[in-house]
Amino acid sequence: MKRLVRFFRWLLSPSITPLMEIIHSRLLDNWIRAPTLSFIHPHCVWKLAEGQICPGIHQGCDFHGYYQRQIDSTYPEWHEIVSEVIGSRIGDIVVGKYQFKRQRNGLWYNAPFARFYRIQGGQIVSVHYYMGAVSTQLSPFLCTTDSSTYVVLHSLN
């Protein structure tokens, strides 16, 4: 019986993961199009890295509105362009860029960003905002340890 259960779990498990990725991507797509409070868990944690308008850790479903107002007051003309949404079983990663107009010189600038959304029960439970470009492709692994240092180091005794 245990073998039969394992077989059915093995048979069903590959299809569940892509299904969760699709559900999360759809939820996040809807959130990006129309960010409403129904998508956010009441105790959602927002972690904003350096370079954001209000860096630090914030909590609550109303933080997104506050964040938008802070950007609006800093940059009267701005919008964001989402270039890629990468799905996973636990949430999604959004990669894009802000385009904003500086008041001083009237020129438009780009600022790349990445956001990591954790989703549970059909709601966003935590978000990590980062500024800067993020590679969406994996590079080959490079060995960063030099094994010669282990051989050359002498004991202090």
Short mmCIF file of N, CA, C and O in Angstrom, two decimals, residues 92-141:
data_model
loop_
_atom_site.label_atom_id
_atom_site.label_comp_id
_atom_site.label_asym_id
_atom_site.label_seq_id
_atom_site.Cartn_x
_atom_site.Cartn_y
_atom_site.Cartn_z
N ASP A 92 6.46 34.73 -6.40
CA ASP A 92 6.96 35.17 -7.70
C ASP A 92 8.03 36.22 -7.53
O ASP A 92 8.12 36.88 -6.51
N ILE A 93 8.82 36.36 -8.58
CA ILE A 93 9.82 37.41 -8.66
C ILE A 93 9.43 38.31 -9.82
O ILE A 93 9.13 37.83 -10.91
N VAL A 94 9.41 39.61 -9.57
CA VAL A 94 9.07 40.58 -10.61
C VAL A 94 10.31 41.40 -10.90
O VAL A 94 10.93 41.95 -9.99
N VAL A 95 10.67 41.48 -12.16
CA VAL A 95 11.84 42.25 -12.60
C VAL A 95 11.33 43.33 -13.54
O VAL A 95 10.53 43.07 -14.43
N GLY A 96 11.80 44.55 -13.35
CA GLY A 96 11.37 45.64 -14.21
C GLY A 96 12.19 46.88 -13.98
O GLY A 96 13.32 46.82 -13.48
N LYS A 97 11.61 48.02 -14.35
CA LYS A 97 12.31 49.29 -14.13
C LYS A 97 11.30 50.41 -13.92
O LYS A 97 10.18 50.36 -14.40
N TYR A 98 11.72 51.37 -13.11
CA TYR A 98 10.97 52.60 -12.94
C TYR A 98 11.46 53.57 -14.00
O TYR A 98 12.66 53.66 -14.27
N GLN A 99 10.56 54.33 -14.58
CA GLN A 99 10.93 55.46 -15.42
C GLN A 99 10.38 56.70 -14.74
O GLN A 99 9.20 56.75 -14.40
N PHE A 100 11.24 57.66 -14.51
CA PHE A 100 10.81 58.87 -13.81
C PHE A 100 11.46 60.10 -14.43
O PHE A 100 12.52 60.02 -15.05
N LYS A 101 10.78 61.21 -14.27
CA LYS A 101 11.24 62.48 -14.81
C LYS A 101 11.74 63.35 -13.67
O LYS A 101 11.04 63.53 -12.67
N ARG A 102 12.94 63.85 -13.81
CA ARG A 102 13.52 64.74 -12.79
C ARG A 102 12.97 66.14 -12.96
O ARG A 102 12.84 66.64 -14.08
N GLN A 103 12.65 66.78 -11.87
CA GLN A 103 12.11 68.14 -11.93
C GLN A 103 13.18 69.15 -12.33
O GLN A 103 12.89 70.12 -13.02
N ARG A 104 14.41 68.92 -11.89
CA ARG A 104 15.47 69.90 -12.14
C ARG A 104 15.76 70.09 -13.62
O ARG A 104 15.80 71.20 -14.12
N ASN A 105 15.99 68.97 -14.33
CA ASN A 105 16.39 69.11 -15.73
C ASN A 105 15.34 68.61 -16.72
O ASN A 105 15.52 68.74 -17.92
N GLY A 106 14.26 68.00 -16.24
CA GLY A 106 13.19 67.55 -17.12
C GLY A 106 13.51 66.31 -17.94
O GLY A 106 12.76 65.94 -18.83
N LEU A 107 14.64 65.64 -17.65
CA LEU A 107 15.02 64.44 -18.39
C LEU A 107 14.42 63.20 -17.73
O LEU A 107 14.19 63.15 -16.52
N TRP A 108 14.19 62.17 -18.54
CA TRP A 108 13.67 60.89 -18.05
C TRP A 108 14.82 59.96 -17.71
O TRP A 108 15.81 59.90 -18.43
N TYR A 109 14.68 59.23 -16.61
CA TYR A 109 15.69 58.28 -16.15
C TYR A 109 15.06 56.92 -15.92
O TYR A 109 13.85 56.81 -15.70
N ASN A 110 15.89 55.88 -15.94
CA ASN A 110 15.45 54.52 -15.64
C ASN A 110 16.15 54.04 -14.38
O ASN A 110 17.33 54.33 -14.17
N ALA A 111 15.42 53.28 -13.57
CA ALA A 111 15.99 52.66 -12.37
C ALA A 111 15.47 51.23 -12.31
O ALA A 111 14.28 51.01 -12.07
N PRO A 112 16.34 50.24 -12.56
CA PRO A 112 15.88 48.85 -12.52
C PRO A 112 15.53 48.41 -11.10
O PRO A 112 16.10 48.92 -10.13
N PHE A 113 14.59 47.48 -10.99
CA PHE A 113 14.20 46.95 -9.69
C PHE A 113 13.90 45.47 -9.78
O PHE A 113 13.70 44.92 -10.86
N ALA A 114 13.87 44.83 -8.61
CA ALA A 114 13.43 43.44 -8.47
C ALA A 114 12.61 43.35 -7.20
O ALA A 114 12.92 43.99 -6.20
N ARG A 115 11.54 42.57 -7.27
CA ARG A 115 10.67 42.36 -6.11
C ARG A 115 10.43 40.87 -5.94
O ARG A 115 10.18 40.17 -6.90
N PHE A 116 10.51 40.43 -4.71
CA PHE A 116 10.28 39.04 -4.38
C PHE A 116 9.00 38.96 -3.55
O PHE A 116 8.95 39.49 -2.45
N TYR A 117 7.99 38.32 -4.10
CA TYR A 117 6.69 38.19 -3.44
C TYR A 117 6.52 36.77 -2.92
O TYR A 117 6.69 35.81 -3.65
N ARG A 118 6.18 36.65 -1.65
CA ARG A 118 5.83 35.35 -1.07
C ARG A 118 4.32 35.29 -0.96
O ARG A 118 3.70 36.21 -0.41
N ILE A 119 3.74 34.21 -1.47
CA ILE A 119 2.28 34.09 -1.54
C ILE A 119 1.86 32.83 -0.78
O ILE A 119 2.44 31.77 -0.97
N GLN A 120 0.85 33.00 0.07
CA GLN A 120 0.26 31.86 0.78
C GLN A 120 -1.25 32.06 0.83
O GLN A 120 -1.71 33.17 1.12
N GLY A 121 -1.98 31.00 0.56
CA GLY A 121 -3.43 31.07 0.66
C GLY A 121 -4.07 32.10 -0.25
O GLY A 121 -5.07 32.70 0.12
N GLY A 122 -3.46 32.37 -1.40
CA GLY A 122 -4.02 33.33 -2.34
C GLY A 122 -3.82 34.78 -1.96
O GLY A 122 -4.47 35.67 -2.51
N GLN A 123 -2.91 35.06 -1.02
CA GLN A 123 -2.60 36.44 -0.64
C GLN A 123 -1.09 36.62 -0.54
O GLN A 123 -0.34 35.69 -0.24
N ILE A 124 -0.66 37.86 -0.74
CA ILE A 124 0.75 38.23 -0.62
C ILE A 124 1.03 38.39 0.88
O ILE A 124 0.41 39.20 1.54
N VAL A 125 2.00 37.60 1.40
CA VAL A 125 2.30 37.65 2.83
C VAL A 125 3.61 38.39 3.13
O VAL A 125 3.79 38.87 4.24
N SER A 126 4.52 38.46 2.14
CA SER A 126 5.73 39.26 2.33
C SER A 126 6.28 39.68 0.98
O SER A 126 6.09 38.99 -0.02
N VAL A 127 6.93 40.84 0.99
CA VAL A 127 7.49 41.41 -0.24
C VAL A 127 8.87 41.97 0.09
O VAL A 127 9.05 42.61 1.12
N HIS A 128 9.84 41.70 -0.78
CA HIS A 128 11.19 42.27 -0.67
C HIS A 128 11.41 43.13 -1.91
O HIS A 128 11.33 42.62 -3.02
N TYR A 129 11.67 44.41 -1.72
CA TYR A 129 11.94 45.33 -2.82
C TYR A 129 13.44 45.61 -2.88
O TYR A 129 14.04 45.96 -1.87
N TYR A 130 14.00 45.47 -4.05
CA TYR A 130 15.42 45.77 -4.27
C TYR A 130 15.55 46.70 -5.47
O TYR A 130 14.81 46.59 -6.44
N MET A 131 16.52 47.59 -5.40
CA MET A 131 16.83 48.45 -6.53
C MET A 131 18.07 47.90 -7.21
O MET A 131 18.94 47.32 -6.57
N GLY A 132 18.13 48.07 -8.52
CA GLY A 132 19.28 47.60 -9.28
C GLY A 132 18.90 46.48 -10.21
O GLY A 132 17.84 45.87 -10.09
N ALA A 133 19.78 46.22 -11.16
CA ALA A 133 19.53 45.19 -12.16
C ALA A 133 19.72 43.81 -11.55
O ALA A 133 20.58 43.60 -10.71
N VAL A 134 18.90 42.89 -12.00
CA VAL A 134 18.97 41.50 -11.55
C VAL A 134 19.09 40.63 -12.79
O VAL A 134 18.34 40.80 -13.75
N SER A 135 20.01 39.70 -12.77
CA SER A 135 20.17 38.78 -13.89
C SER A 135 19.09 37.71 -13.81
O SER A 135 18.86 37.13 -12.75
N THR A 136 18.41 37.47 -14.90
CA THR A 136 17.38 36.43 -14.93
C THR A 136 17.92 35.13 -15.51
O THR A 136 17.17 34.21 -15.74
N GLN A 137 19.23 35.08 -15.75
CA GLN A 137 19.86 33.85 -16.24
C GLN A 137 20.96 33.46 -15.28
O GLN A 137 21.67 34.31 -14.75
N LEU A 138 21.11 32.16 -15.09
CA LEU A 138 22.16 31.68 -14.20
C LEU A 138 23.48 31.60 -14.95
O LEU A 138 23.54 31.16 -16.09
N SER A 139 24.53 32.03 -14.29
CA SER A 139 25.85 31.94 -14.90
C SER A 139 26.53 30.67 -14.38
O SER A 139 26.16 30.15 -13.34
N PRO A 140 27.56 30.18 -15.07
CA PRO A 140 28.26 28.99 -14.60
C PRO A 140 28.88 29.24 -13.23
O PRO A 140 29.31 30.35 -12.92
N PHE A 141 28.93 28.21 -12.42
CA PHE A 141 29.48 28.32 -11.08
C PHE A 141 30.98 28.52 -11.15
O PHE A 141 31.68 27.82 -11.87
#
